[in-house]
mmCIF file with all atom_site columns, C-alpha atoms in Angstrom:
data_model
loop_
_atom_site.group_PDB
_atom_site.id
_atom_site.type_symbol
_atom_site.label_atom_id
_atom_site.label_alt_id
_atom_site.label_comp_id
_atom_site.label_asym_id
_atom_site.label_entity_id
_atom_site.label_seq_id
_atom_site.pdbx_PDB_ins_code
_atom_site.Cartn_x
_atom_site.Cartn_y
_atom_site.Cartn_z
_atom_site.occupancy
_atom_site.B_iso_or_equiv
_atom_site.pdbx_formal_charge
_atom_site.auth_seq_id
_atom_site.auth_comp_id
_atom_site.auth_asym_id
_atom_site.auth_atom_id
_atom_site.pdbx_PDB_model_num
ATOM 1   C CA . MET A 1 1   ? -9.292  43.607 -20.992 1.00 39.00 ? 21  MET A CA 1
ATOM 2   C CA . SER A 1 2   ? -5.644  44.464 -20.487 1.00 39.00 ? 22  SER A CA 1
ATOM 3   C CA . ASP A 1 3   ? -5.718  46.543 -23.664 1.00 44.00 ? 23  ASP A CA 1
ATOM 4   C CA . LEU A 1 4   ? -7.383  49.369 -21.805 1.00 40.00 ? 24  LEU A CA 1
ATOM 5   C CA . HIS A 1 5   ? -4.026  50.723 -20.619 1.00 41.00 ? 25  HIS A CA 1
ATOM 6   C CA . GLY A 1 6   ? -3.641  52.336 -24.059 1.00 42.00 ? 26  GLY A CA 1
ATOM 7   C CA . ALA A 1 7   ? -6.942  54.217 -23.876 1.00 42.00 ? 27  ALA A CA 1
ATOM 8   C CA . ARG A 1 8   ? -6.800  57.737 -25.228 1.00 42.00 ? 28  ARG A CA 1
ATOM 9   C CA . ALA A 1 9   ? -7.584  60.677 -22.984 1.00 49.00 ? 29  ALA A CA 1
ATOM 10  C CA . ALA A 1 10  ? -9.375  62.414 -25.839 1.00 72.00 ? 30  ALA A CA 1
ATOM 11  C CA . GLN A 1 11  ? -12.850 61.637 -27.177 1.00 89.00 ? 31  GLN A CA 1
ATOM 12  C CA . PRO A 1 12  ? -13.514 57.972 -27.957 1.00 95.00 ? 32  PRO A CA 1
ATOM 13  C CA . VAL A 1 13  ? -12.932 56.638 -31.455 1.00 96.00 ? 33  VAL A CA 1
ATOM 14  C CA . ARG A 1 14  ? -16.329 56.676 -33.199 1.00 97.00 ? 34  ARG A CA 1
ATOM 15  C CA . VAL A 1 15  ? -16.974 53.438 -35.060 1.00 98.00 ? 35  VAL A CA 1
ATOM 16  C CA . LEU A 1 16  ? -19.491 52.415 -37.712 1.00 98.00 ? 36  LEU A CA 1
ATOM 17  C CA . LEU A 1 17  ? -20.179 48.689 -38.141 1.00 97.00 ? 37  LEU A CA 1
ATOM 18  C CA . ALA A 1 18  ? -21.437 47.539 -41.545 1.00 97.00 ? 38  ALA A CA 1
ATOM 19  C CA . ASP A 1 19  ? -22.282 43.850 -41.944 1.00 95.00 ? 39  ASP A CA 1
ATOM 20  C CA . ASP A 1 20  ? -25.458 42.136 -43.116 1.00 94.00 ? 40  ASP A CA 1
ATOM 21  C CA . GLU A 1 21  ? -25.075 39.441 -40.457 1.00 93.00 ? 41  GLU A CA 1
ATOM 22  C CA . GLU A 1 22  ? -26.573 40.651 -37.194 1.00 94.00 ? 42  GLU A CA 1
ATOM 23  C CA . MET A 1 23  ? -24.593 38.114 -35.165 1.00 93.00 ? 43  MET A CA 1
ATOM 24  C CA . ILE A 1 24  ? -21.309 39.459 -36.558 1.00 91.00 ? 44  ILE A CA 1
ATOM 25  C CA . ARG A 1 25  ? -22.267 43.025 -35.670 1.00 94.00 ? 45  ARG A CA 1
ATOM 26  C CA . HIS A 1 26  ? -23.359 41.898 -32.219 1.00 94.00 ? 46  HIS A CA 1
ATOM 27  C CA . GLY A 1 27  ? -20.069 40.097 -31.583 1.00 93.00 ? 47  GLY A CA 1
ATOM 28  C CA . VAL A 1 28  ? -17.921 42.996 -32.789 1.00 94.00 ? 48  VAL A CA 1
ATOM 29  C CA . ARG A 1 29  ? -19.970 45.459 -30.738 1.00 94.00 ? 49  ARG A CA 1
ATOM 30  C CA . LEU A 1 30  ? -19.521 43.380 -27.576 1.00 94.00 ? 50  LEU A CA 1
ATOM 31  C CA . ILE A 1 31  ? -15.766 43.218 -28.094 1.00 94.00 ? 51  ILE A CA 1
ATOM 32  C CA . LEU A 1 32  ? -15.394 46.942 -28.712 1.00 95.00 ? 52  LEU A CA 1
ATOM 33  C CA . ARG A 1 33  ? -17.448 47.747 -25.612 1.00 92.00 ? 53  ARG A CA 1
ATOM 34  C CA . HIS A 1 34  ? -14.532 46.524 -23.519 1.00 90.00 ? 54  HIS A CA 1
ATOM 35  C CA . ALA A 1 35  ? -12.411 49.421 -24.775 1.00 93.00 ? 55  ALA A CA 1
ATOM 36  C CA . GLU A 1 36  ? -13.255 52.675 -23.017 1.00 92.00 ? 56  GLU A CA 1
ATOM 37  C CA . ASP A 1 37  ? -11.702 54.691 -25.828 1.00 95.00 ? 57  ASP A CA 1
ATOM 38  C CA . ILE A 1 38  ? -13.936 53.203 -28.558 1.00 96.00 ? 58  ILE A CA 1
ATOM 39  C CA . ASP A 1 39  ? -17.621 53.941 -29.114 1.00 97.00 ? 59  ASP A CA 1
ATOM 40  C CA . VAL A 1 40  ? -19.835 52.163 -31.674 1.00 96.00 ? 60  VAL A CA 1
ATOM 41  C CA . VAL A 1 41  ? -22.040 55.036 -32.857 1.00 97.00 ? 61  VAL A CA 1
ATOM 42  C CA . ALA A 1 42  ? -23.802 53.440 -35.838 1.00 97.00 ? 62  ALA A CA 1
ATOM 43  C CA . GLU A 1 43  ? -24.612 50.053 -37.390 1.00 97.00 ? 63  GLU A CA 1
ATOM 44  C CA . ALA A 1 44  ? -25.628 49.214 -40.940 1.00 97.00 ? 64  ALA A CA 1
ATOM 45  C CA . ALA A 1 45  ? -26.957 46.031 -42.534 1.00 96.00 ? 65  ALA A CA 1
ATOM 46  C CA . ASN A 1 46  ? -25.891 46.978 -46.074 1.00 97.00 ? 66  ASN A CA 1
ATOM 47  C CA . GLY A 1 47  ? -23.490 49.253 -47.909 1.00 96.00 ? 67  GLY A CA 1
ATOM 48  C CA . ALA A 1 48  ? -26.020 51.907 -48.844 1.00 97.00 ? 68  ALA A CA 1
ATOM 49  C CA . GLU A 1 49  ? -27.106 52.278 -45.239 1.00 97.00 ? 69  GLU A CA 1
ATOM 50  C CA . ALA A 1 50  ? -23.469 52.511 -44.158 1.00 97.00 ? 70  ALA A CA 1
ATOM 51  C CA . VAL A 1 51  ? -22.775 55.400 -46.535 1.00 97.00 ? 71  VAL A CA 1
ATOM 52  C CA . GLU A 1 52  ? -25.964 57.190 -45.489 1.00 97.00 ? 72  GLU A CA 1
ATOM 53  C CA . LEU A 1 53  ? -25.144 56.853 -41.792 1.00 97.00 ? 73  LEU A CA 1
ATOM 54  C CA . ALA A 1 54  ? -21.528 57.955 -42.219 1.00 97.00 ? 74  ALA A CA 1
ATOM 55  C CA . ALA A 1 55  ? -22.666 61.014 -44.171 1.00 96.00 ? 75  ALA A CA 1
ATOM 56  C CA . ARG A 1 56  ? -24.763 62.281 -41.278 1.00 94.00 ? 76  ARG A CA 1
ATOM 57  C CA . THR A 1 57  ? -23.005 60.780 -38.237 1.00 92.00 ? 77  THR A CA 1
ATOM 58  C CA . PRO A 1 58  ? -19.407 61.731 -37.360 1.00 91.00 ? 78  PRO A CA 1
ATOM 59  C CA . VAL A 1 59  ? -17.400 58.529 -37.799 1.00 96.00 ? 79  VAL A CA 1
ATOM 60  C CA . ASP A 1 60  ? -13.671 57.978 -37.334 1.00 96.00 ? 80  ASP A CA 1
ATOM 61  C CA . VAL A 1 61  ? -13.468 54.324 -38.381 1.00 97.00 ? 81  VAL A CA 1
ATOM 62  C CA . ALA A 1 62  ? -15.830 52.218 -40.495 1.00 97.00 ? 82  ALA A CA 1
ATOM 63  C CA . LEU A 1 63  ? -15.583 48.418 -40.261 1.00 97.00 ? 83  LEU A CA 1
ATOM 64  C CA . VAL A 1 64  ? -17.109 47.199 -43.518 1.00 95.00 ? 84  VAL A CA 1
ATOM 65  C CA . ASP A 1 65  ? -17.994 43.689 -44.659 1.00 93.00 ? 85  ASP A CA 1
ATOM 66  C CA . ILE A 1 66  ? -17.241 42.951 -48.307 1.00 89.00 ? 86  ILE A CA 1
ATOM 67  C CA . ARG A 1 67  ? -20.399 41.012 -49.170 1.00 88.00 ? 87  ARG A CA 1
ATOM 68  C CA . MET A 1 68  ? -23.573 42.949 -48.394 1.00 92.00 ? 88  MET A CA 1
ATOM 69  C CA . PRO A 1 69  ? -26.940 43.458 -50.127 1.00 93.00 ? 89  PRO A CA 1
ATOM 70  C CA . VAL A 1 70  ? -28.195 46.666 -51.811 1.00 95.00 ? 90  VAL A CA 1
ATOM 71  C CA . LEU A 1 71  ? -24.651 48.055 -52.090 1.00 94.00 ? 91  LEU A CA 1
ATOM 72  C CA . ASP A 1 72  ? -21.661 45.757 -51.618 1.00 92.00 ? 92  ASP A CA 1
ATOM 73  C CA . GLY A 1 73  ? -18.631 46.588 -49.525 1.00 91.00 ? 93  GLY A CA 1
ATOM 74  C CA . LEU A 1 74  ? -16.416 47.562 -52.460 1.00 91.00 ? 94  LEU A CA 1
ATOM 75  C CA . ALA A 1 75  ? -18.861 50.167 -53.744 1.00 93.00 ? 95  ALA A CA 1
ATOM 76  C CA . ALA A 1 76  ? -19.484 51.349 -50.195 1.00 95.00 ? 96  ALA A CA 1
ATOM 77  C CA . ILE A 1 77  ? -15.755 51.869 -49.606 1.00 93.00 ? 97  ILE A CA 1
ATOM 78  C CA . GLU A 1 78  ? -15.464 54.080 -52.694 1.00 92.00 ? 98  GLU A CA 1
ATOM 79  C CA . ARG A 1 79  ? -18.315 56.264 -51.436 1.00 95.00 ? 99  ARG A CA 1
ATOM 80  C CA . LEU A 1 80  ? -17.121 56.337 -47.840 1.00 95.00 ? 100 LEU A CA 1
ATOM 81  C CA . VAL A 1 81  ? -13.617 57.576 -48.712 1.00 91.00 ? 101 VAL A CA 1
ATOM 82  C CA . ALA A 1 82  ? -15.206 60.287 -50.880 1.00 92.00 ? 102 ALA A CA 1
ATOM 83  C CA . LEU A 1 83  ? -16.968 61.798 -47.854 1.00 94.00 ? 103 LEU A CA 1
ATOM 84  C CA . ASP A 1 84  ? -15.660 64.969 -46.250 1.00 90.00 ? 104 ASP A CA 1
ATOM 85  C CA . PRO A 1 85  ? -14.475 64.346 -43.636 1.00 89.00 ? 105 PRO A CA 1
ATOM 86  C CA . LYS A 1 86  ? -13.881 60.738 -44.570 1.00 89.00 ? 106 LYS A CA 1
ATOM 87  C CA . PRO A 1 87  ? -13.678 57.853 -42.108 1.00 94.00 ? 107 PRO A CA 1
ATOM 88  C CA . GLN A 1 88  ? -10.814 55.386 -42.102 1.00 93.00 ? 108 GLN A CA 1
ATOM 89  C CA . VAL A 1 89  ? -12.296 52.264 -43.683 1.00 94.00 ? 109 VAL A CA 1
ATOM 90  C CA . VAL A 1 90  ? -11.195 48.809 -42.589 1.00 93.00 ? 110 VAL A CA 1
ATOM 91  C CA . MET A 1 91  ? -12.560 45.869 -44.526 1.00 90.00 ? 111 MET A CA 1
ATOM 92  C CA . LEU A 1 92  ? -13.736 42.822 -42.575 1.00 87.00 ? 112 LEU A CA 1
ATOM 93  C CA . THR A 1 93  ? -12.868 39.776 -44.631 1.00 82.00 ? 113 THR A CA 1
ATOM 94  C CA . THR A 1 94  ? -12.099 36.070 -44.769 1.00 78.00 ? 114 THR A CA 1
ATOM 95  C CA . PHE A 1 95  ? -8.914  34.586 -46.211 1.00 65.00 ? 115 PHE A CA 1
ATOM 96  C CA . GLY A 1 96  ? -10.761 33.558 -49.382 1.00 62.00 ? 116 GLY A CA 1
ATOM 97  C CA . ASP A 1 97  ? -11.471 37.210 -50.242 1.00 69.00 ? 117 ASP A CA 1
ATOM 98  C CA . GLU A 1 98  ? -7.951  37.922 -51.524 1.00 71.00 ? 118 GLU A CA 1
ATOM 99  C CA . GLU A 1 99  ? -9.118  39.427 -54.821 1.00 77.00 ? 119 GLU A CA 1
ATOM 100 C CA . ASN A 1 100 ? -11.713 41.576 -53.090 1.00 79.00 ? 120 ASN A CA 1
ATOM 101 C CA . VAL A 1 101 ? -9.148  42.711 -50.532 1.00 78.00 ? 121 VAL A CA 1
ATOM 102 C CA . THR A 1 102 ? -6.933  43.878 -53.384 1.00 79.00 ? 122 THR A CA 1
ATOM 103 C CA . ARG A 1 103 ? -9.799  45.807 -54.947 1.00 83.00 ? 123 ARG A CA 1
ATOM 104 C CA . ALA A 1 104 ? -10.756 47.328 -51.588 1.00 83.00 ? 124 ALA A CA 1
ATOM 105 C CA . LEU A 1 105 ? -7.220  48.621 -51.010 1.00 81.00 ? 125 LEU A CA 1
ATOM 106 C CA . GLN A 1 106 ? -7.204  50.096 -54.500 1.00 81.00 ? 126 GLN A CA 1
ATOM 107 C CA . ALA A 1 107 ? -10.531 51.793 -53.683 1.00 84.00 ? 127 ALA A CA 1
ATOM 108 C CA . GLY A 1 108 ? -8.965  53.508 -50.677 1.00 85.00 ? 128 GLY A CA 1
ATOM 109 C CA . ALA A 1 109 ? -9.524  51.218 -47.694 1.00 88.00 ? 129 ALA A CA 1
ATOM 110 C CA . SER A 1 110 ? -7.036  51.747 -44.871 1.00 85.00 ? 130 SER A CA 1
ATOM 111 C CA . GLY A 1 111 ? -6.571  48.011 -44.539 1.00 84.00 ? 131 GLY A CA 1
ATOM 112 C CA . PHE A 1 112 ? -8.271  44.746 -43.796 1.00 85.00 ? 132 PHE A CA 1
ATOM 113 C CA . LEU A 1 113 ? -8.967  42.564 -40.802 1.00 85.00 ? 133 LEU A CA 1
ATOM 114 C CA . LEU A 1 114 ? -9.784  38.878 -40.769 1.00 83.00 ? 134 LEU A CA 1
ATOM 115 C CA . LYS A 1 115 ? -13.135 38.065 -39.172 1.00 83.00 ? 135 LYS A CA 1
ATOM 116 C CA . ASP A 1 116 ? -11.572 35.384 -37.001 1.00 82.00 ? 136 ASP A CA 1
ATOM 117 C CA . GLU A 1 117 ? -9.037  37.722 -35.390 1.00 81.00 ? 137 GLU A CA 1
ATOM 118 C CA . GLY A 1 118 ? -9.105  37.836 -31.596 1.00 85.00 ? 138 GLY A CA 1
ATOM 119 C CA . PRO A 1 119 ? -10.639 40.617 -29.458 1.00 90.00 ? 139 PRO A CA 1
ATOM 120 C CA . GLN A 1 120 ? -7.267  42.216 -28.738 1.00 88.00 ? 140 GLN A CA 1
ATOM 121 C CA . GLU A 1 121 ? -6.441  42.403 -32.456 1.00 86.00 ? 141 GLU A CA 1
ATOM 122 C CA . LEU A 1 122 ? -9.826  43.951 -33.265 1.00 91.00 ? 142 LEU A CA 1
ATOM 123 C CA . ILE A 1 123 ? -9.459  46.666 -30.632 1.00 93.00 ? 143 ILE A CA 1
ATOM 124 C CA . SER A 1 124 ? -5.877  47.379 -31.678 1.00 89.00 ? 144 SER A CA 1
ATOM 125 C CA . ALA A 1 125 ? -6.931  47.572 -35.344 1.00 89.00 ? 145 ALA A CA 1
ATOM 126 C CA . VAL A 1 126 ? -9.598  50.187 -34.612 1.00 94.00 ? 146 VAL A CA 1
ATOM 127 C CA . ARG A 1 127 ? -7.099  52.255 -32.635 1.00 92.00 ? 147 ARG A CA 1
ATOM 128 C CA . ALA A 1 128 ? -4.479  51.947 -35.369 1.00 87.00 ? 148 ALA A CA 1
ATOM 129 C CA . ALA A 1 129 ? -6.921  53.005 -38.082 1.00 90.00 ? 149 ALA A CA 1
ATOM 130 C CA . ALA A 1 130 ? -8.056  55.999 -36.018 1.00 91.00 ? 150 ALA A CA 1
ATOM 131 C CA . ALA A 1 131 ? -4.412  57.016 -35.582 1.00 85.00 ? 151 ALA A CA 1
ATOM 132 C CA . GLY A 1 132 ? -3.893  56.930 -39.349 1.00 81.00 ? 152 GLY A CA 1
ATOM 133 C CA . ASP A 1 133 ? -1.884  53.714 -39.421 1.00 80.00 ? 153 ASP A CA 1
ATOM 134 C CA . ALA A 1 134 ? -2.448  50.863 -41.843 1.00 76.00 ? 154 ALA A CA 1
ATOM 135 C CA . VAL A 1 135 ? -4.422  47.861 -40.616 1.00 79.00 ? 155 VAL A CA 1
ATOM 136 C CA . LEU A 1 136 ? -3.225  44.674 -42.293 1.00 74.00 ? 156 LEU A CA 1
ATOM 137 C CA . SER A 1 137 ? -3.788  41.158 -41.004 1.00 69.00 ? 157 SER A CA 1
ATOM 138 C CA . PRO A 1 138 ? -0.416  39.364 -41.223 1.00 57.00 ? 158 PRO A CA 1
ATOM 139 C CA . GLY A 1 139 ? -2.036  36.156 -42.455 1.00 57.00 ? 159 GLY A CA 1
ATOM 140 C CA . VAL A 1 140 ? -2.889  37.582 -45.858 1.00 60.00 ? 160 VAL A CA 1
ATOM 141 C CA . THR A 1 141 ? -0.808  40.753 -46.184 1.00 59.00 ? 161 THR A CA 1
ATOM 142 C CA . GLY A 1 142 ? 2.019   39.091 -48.103 1.00 59.00 ? 162 GLY A CA 1
ATOM 143 C CA . HIS A 1 143 ? -0.339  37.458 -50.598 1.00 62.00 ? 163 HIS A CA 1
ATOM 144 C CA . VAL A 1 144 ? -2.281  40.655 -51.252 1.00 65.00 ? 164 VAL A CA 1
ATOM 145 C CA . VAL A 1 145 ? 0.735   42.947 -51.600 1.00 63.00 ? 165 VAL A CA 1
ATOM 146 C CA . LYS A 1 146 ? 2.404   40.474 -53.964 1.00 63.00 ? 166 LYS A CA 1
ATOM 147 C CA . ARG A 1 147 ? -0.783  40.296 -56.044 1.00 65.00 ? 167 ARG A CA 1
ATOM 148 C CA . MET A 1 148 ? -1.065  44.084 -56.275 1.00 64.00 ? 168 MET A CA 1
ATOM 149 C CA . LEU A 1 149 ? 2.575   44.562 -57.199 1.00 61.00 ? 169 LEU A CA 1
ATOM 150 C CA . GLN A 1 150 ? 2.633   41.811 -59.826 1.00 62.00 ? 170 GLN A CA 1
ATOM 151 C CA . GLY A 1 151 ? -0.852  42.211 -61.243 1.00 57.00 ? 171 GLY A CA 1
ATOM 152 C CA . GLY A 1 152 ? -2.785  44.970 -62.926 1.00 50.00 ? 172 GLY A CA 1
ATOM 153 C CA . GLY A 1 153 ? -3.459  46.827 -59.725 1.00 50.00 ? 173 GLY A CA 1
ATOM 154 C CA . ARG A 1 154 ? -0.517  49.196 -59.893 1.00 50.00 ? 174 ARG A CA 1
ATOM 155 C CA . ILE A 1 155 ? -0.727  52.457 -57.987 1.00 50.00 ? 175 ILE A CA 1
ATOM 156 C CA . GLY A 1 156 ? 2.011   54.260 -59.908 1.00 46.00 ? 176 GLY A CA 1
ATOM 157 C CA . THR A 1 157 ? 4.130   54.000 -63.026 1.00 42.00 ? 177 THR A CA 1
ATOM 158 C CA . GLY A 1 158 ? 6.962   52.167 -61.336 1.00 46.00 ? 178 GLY A CA 1
ATOM 159 C CA . ASN A 1 159 ? 9.380   54.813 -62.640 1.00 48.00 ? 179 ASN A CA 1
ATOM 160 C CA . ALA A 1 160 ? 10.171  57.401 -59.973 1.00 45.00 ? 180 ALA A CA 1
ATOM 161 C CA . ALA A 1 161 ? 11.920  59.735 -62.457 1.00 42.00 ? 181 ALA A CA 1
ATOM 162 C CA . ASP A 1 162 ? 8.856   59.965 -64.657 1.00 38.00 ? 182 ASP A CA 1
ATOM 163 C CA . ASP A 1 163 ? 6.177   59.954 -61.960 1.00 62.00 ? 183 ASP A CA 1
ATOM 164 C CA . GLN A 1 164 ? 5.238   63.556 -61.226 1.00 70.00 ? 184 GLN A CA 1
ATOM 165 C CA . ARG A 1 165 ? 3.568   62.512 -58.007 1.00 73.00 ? 185 ARG A CA 1
ATOM 166 C CA . LEU A 1 166 ? 6.928   61.422 -56.630 1.00 85.00 ? 186 LEU A CA 1
ATOM 167 C CA . THR A 1 167 ? 8.989   64.333 -57.955 1.00 85.00 ? 187 THR A CA 1
ATOM 168 C CA . ALA A 1 168 ? 6.624   66.697 -56.107 1.00 87.00 ? 188 ALA A CA 1
ATOM 169 C CA . LEU A 1 169 ? 7.747   65.236 -52.782 1.00 91.00 ? 189 LEU A CA 1
ATOM 170 C CA . THR A 1 170 ? 10.393  66.852 -50.609 1.00 93.00 ? 190 THR A CA 1
ATOM 171 C CA . ASP A 1 171 ? 13.407  64.815 -49.516 1.00 92.00 ? 191 ASP A CA 1
ATOM 172 C CA . ARG A 1 172 ? 11.888  64.315 -46.060 1.00 95.00 ? 192 ARG A CA 1
ATOM 173 C CA . GLU A 1 173 ? 8.559   63.244 -47.578 1.00 94.00 ? 193 GLU A CA 1
ATOM 174 C CA . ARG A 1 174 ? 10.378  60.679 -49.709 1.00 92.00 ? 194 ARG A CA 1
ATOM 175 C CA . GLU A 1 175 ? 12.042  59.386 -46.536 1.00 93.00 ? 195 GLU A CA 1
ATOM 176 C CA . VAL A 1 176 ? 8.665   59.030 -44.881 1.00 92.00 ? 196 VAL A CA 1
ATOM 177 C CA . LEU A 1 177 ? 7.201   57.376 -47.984 1.00 91.00 ? 197 LEU A CA 1
ATOM 178 C CA . ALA A 1 178 ? 10.006  54.810 -47.954 1.00 89.00 ? 198 ALA A CA 1
ATOM 179 C CA . MET A 1 179 ? 9.222   54.041 -44.318 1.00 87.00 ? 199 MET A CA 1
ATOM 180 C CA . LEU A 1 180 ? 5.546   53.631 -45.163 1.00 84.00 ? 200 LEU A CA 1
ATOM 181 C CA . GLY A 1 181 ? 6.732   51.069 -47.687 1.00 81.00 ? 201 GLY A CA 1
ATOM 182 C CA . GLU A 1 182 ? 8.538   49.258 -44.885 1.00 79.00 ? 202 GLU A CA 1
ATOM 183 C CA . GLY A 1 183 ? 5.263   49.066 -43.002 1.00 74.00 ? 203 GLY A CA 1
ATOM 184 C CA . LEU A 1 184 ? 6.326   51.343 -40.151 1.00 80.00 ? 204 LEU A CA 1
ATOM 185 C CA . SER A 1 185 ? 3.675   52.983 -37.987 1.00 79.00 ? 205 SER A CA 1
ATOM 186 C CA . ASN A 1 186 ? 3.568   56.747 -37.433 1.00 83.00 ? 206 ASN A CA 1
ATOM 187 C CA . MET A 1 187 ? 5.142   56.235 -34.021 1.00 84.00 ? 207 MET A CA 1
ATOM 188 C CA . ASP A 1 188 ? 7.968   54.131 -35.472 1.00 85.00 ? 208 ASP A CA 1
ATOM 189 C CA . ILE A 1 189 ? 8.617   56.733 -38.175 1.00 89.00 ? 209 ILE A CA 1
ATOM 190 C CA . GLY A 1 190 ? 8.740   59.474 -35.558 1.00 91.00 ? 210 GLY A CA 1
ATOM 191 C CA . ARG A 1 191 ? 11.251  57.536 -33.491 1.00 91.00 ? 211 ARG A CA 1
ATOM 192 C CA . ARG A 1 192 ? 13.489  56.784 -36.448 1.00 93.00 ? 212 ARG A CA 1
ATOM 193 C CA . LEU A 1 193 ? 13.478  60.376 -37.705 1.00 94.00 ? 213 LEU A CA 1
ATOM 194 C CA . GLU A 1 194 ? 13.393  61.861 -34.187 1.00 94.00 ? 214 GLU A CA 1
ATOM 195 C CA . ILE A 1 195 ? 10.345  64.002 -34.948 1.00 93.00 ? 215 ILE A CA 1
ATOM 196 C CA . GLY A 1 196 ? 6.985   64.385 -33.234 1.00 91.00 ? 216 GLY A CA 1
ATOM 197 C CA . LEU A 1 197 ? 3.905   62.322 -34.033 1.00 86.00 ? 217 LEU A CA 1
ATOM 198 C CA . GLY A 1 198 ? 2.051   65.398 -35.268 1.00 87.00 ? 218 GLY A CA 1
ATOM 199 C CA . THR A 1 199 ? 4.867   66.146 -37.712 1.00 92.00 ? 219 THR A CA 1
ATOM 200 C CA . VAL A 1 200 ? 4.748   62.576 -39.008 1.00 91.00 ? 220 VAL A CA 1
ATOM 201 C CA . LYS A 1 201 ? 0.996   62.844 -39.589 1.00 87.00 ? 221 LYS A CA 1
ATOM 202 C CA . THR A 1 202 ? 1.532   66.114 -41.467 1.00 92.00 ? 222 THR A CA 1
ATOM 203 C CA . HIS A 1 203 ? 4.131   64.475 -43.722 1.00 93.00 ? 223 HIS A CA 1
ATOM 204 C CA . VAL A 1 204 ? 1.871   61.480 -44.374 1.00 89.00 ? 224 VAL A CA 1
ATOM 205 C CA . GLY A 1 205 ? -1.058  63.763 -45.220 1.00 87.00 ? 225 GLY A CA 1
ATOM 206 C CA . ARG A 1 206 ? 1.059   65.747 -47.680 1.00 92.00 ? 226 ARG A CA 1
ATOM 207 C CA . ILE A 1 207 ? 2.351   62.537 -49.255 1.00 91.00 ? 227 ILE A CA 1
ATOM 208 C CA . LEU A 1 208 ? -1.200  61.297 -49.832 1.00 87.00 ? 228 LEU A CA 1
ATOM 209 C CA . ASP A 1 209 ? -2.221  64.664 -51.301 1.00 88.00 ? 229 ASP A CA 1
ATOM 210 C CA . LYS A 1 210 ? 0.785   64.988 -53.607 1.00 89.00 ? 230 LYS A CA 1
ATOM 211 C CA . THR A 1 211 ? 0.731   61.383 -54.840 1.00 87.00 ? 231 THR A CA 1
ATOM 212 C CA . GLY A 1 212 ? -3.048  61.183 -55.183 1.00 83.00 ? 232 GLY A CA 1
ATOM 213 C CA . THR A 1 213 ? -3.181  58.063 -53.047 1.00 81.00 ? 233 THR A CA 1
ATOM 214 C CA . GLN A 1 214 ? -6.225  57.409 -50.867 1.00 74.00 ? 234 GLN A CA 1
ATOM 215 C CA . SER A 1 215 ? -4.509  55.644 -47.975 1.00 76.00 ? 235 SER A CA 1
ATOM 216 C CA . ARG A 1 216 ? -1.115  54.837 -46.514 1.00 78.00 ? 236 ARG A CA 1
ATOM 217 C CA . VAL A 1 217 ? -1.530  51.314 -47.904 1.00 76.00 ? 237 VAL A CA 1
ATOM 218 C CA . GLN A 1 218 ? -1.641  52.699 -51.436 1.00 78.00 ? 238 GLN A CA 1
ATOM 219 C CA . ALA A 1 219 ? 1.292   54.981 -50.606 1.00 82.00 ? 239 ALA A CA 1
ATOM 220 C CA . ALA A 1 220 ? 3.270   51.988 -49.315 1.00 79.00 ? 240 ALA A CA 1
ATOM 221 C CA . LEU A 1 221 ? 2.650   50.112 -52.558 1.00 78.00 ? 241 LEU A CA 1
ATOM 222 C CA . LEU A 1 222 ? 3.752   53.158 -54.525 1.00 82.00 ? 242 LEU A CA 1
ATOM 223 C CA . ALA A 1 223 ? 6.975   53.208 -52.507 1.00 83.00 ? 243 ALA A CA 1
ATOM 224 C CA . HIS A 1 224 ? 7.639   49.600 -53.507 1.00 77.00 ? 244 HIS A CA 1
ATOM 225 C CA . GLN A 1 225 ? 6.866   50.258 -57.169 1.00 77.00 ? 245 GLN A CA 1
ATOM 226 C CA . ALA A 1 226 ? 9.181   53.269 -57.194 1.00 80.00 ? 246 ALA A CA 1
ATOM 227 C CA . GLY A 1 227 ? 12.003  51.291 -55.604 1.00 79.00 ? 247 GLY A CA 1
ATOM 228 C CA . LEU A 1 228 ? 11.983  53.373 -52.422 1.00 82.00 ? 248 LEU A CA 1
ATOM 229 C CA . ALA A 1 229 ? 11.288  50.366 -50.213 1.00 69.00 ? 249 ALA A CA 1
ATOM 230 C CA . GLY A 1 230 ? 12.798  46.920 -50.371 1.00 59.00 ? 250 GLY A CA 1
#
């Protein structure tokens, strides 16, 4: 695949696949094999197995189905993001899973990917998640974000003056948070602020710690609720 030109020189991204359908796992595994910088290190047929494997096998990115036996994807996501170190969790979904996508993002998932996305999109999504960027399929992003902002799934108070998590941020961290709300990647933020990628990642990490958010998706929603992003 032409996508290989972006392969990292460092160790491959370690991926866990969790889906109760063997054919889905097989298809995803075949696609990811075409990327030299991605290595599928574990596969699980249910959520409980996924958590167990991730706890004992170093994993950078976990691709998790929402509907699985024993332990469903939502419960699995909550346990996966509680691990130390925690993998970046990307939920594999269908368009009809809008409510579950919302709940998964609230639980700390780094984003979601439609099951019918093409090979290039799947490979790019794994790389983006490993780099700390949000993974959001354009086809449902607008619906989900609107639902979270209008519904009961608020991440913050909506009042920046009263939200201690926001007042703890430095001016530069608030700038970065606003850019997360715009949906910018770490690379785009670095270019706009003329700072290195490592510095951007440090700012994002501090923002997540200070605001108590589990992922940059939650931080982006907080930026919208606080009026930092249009």
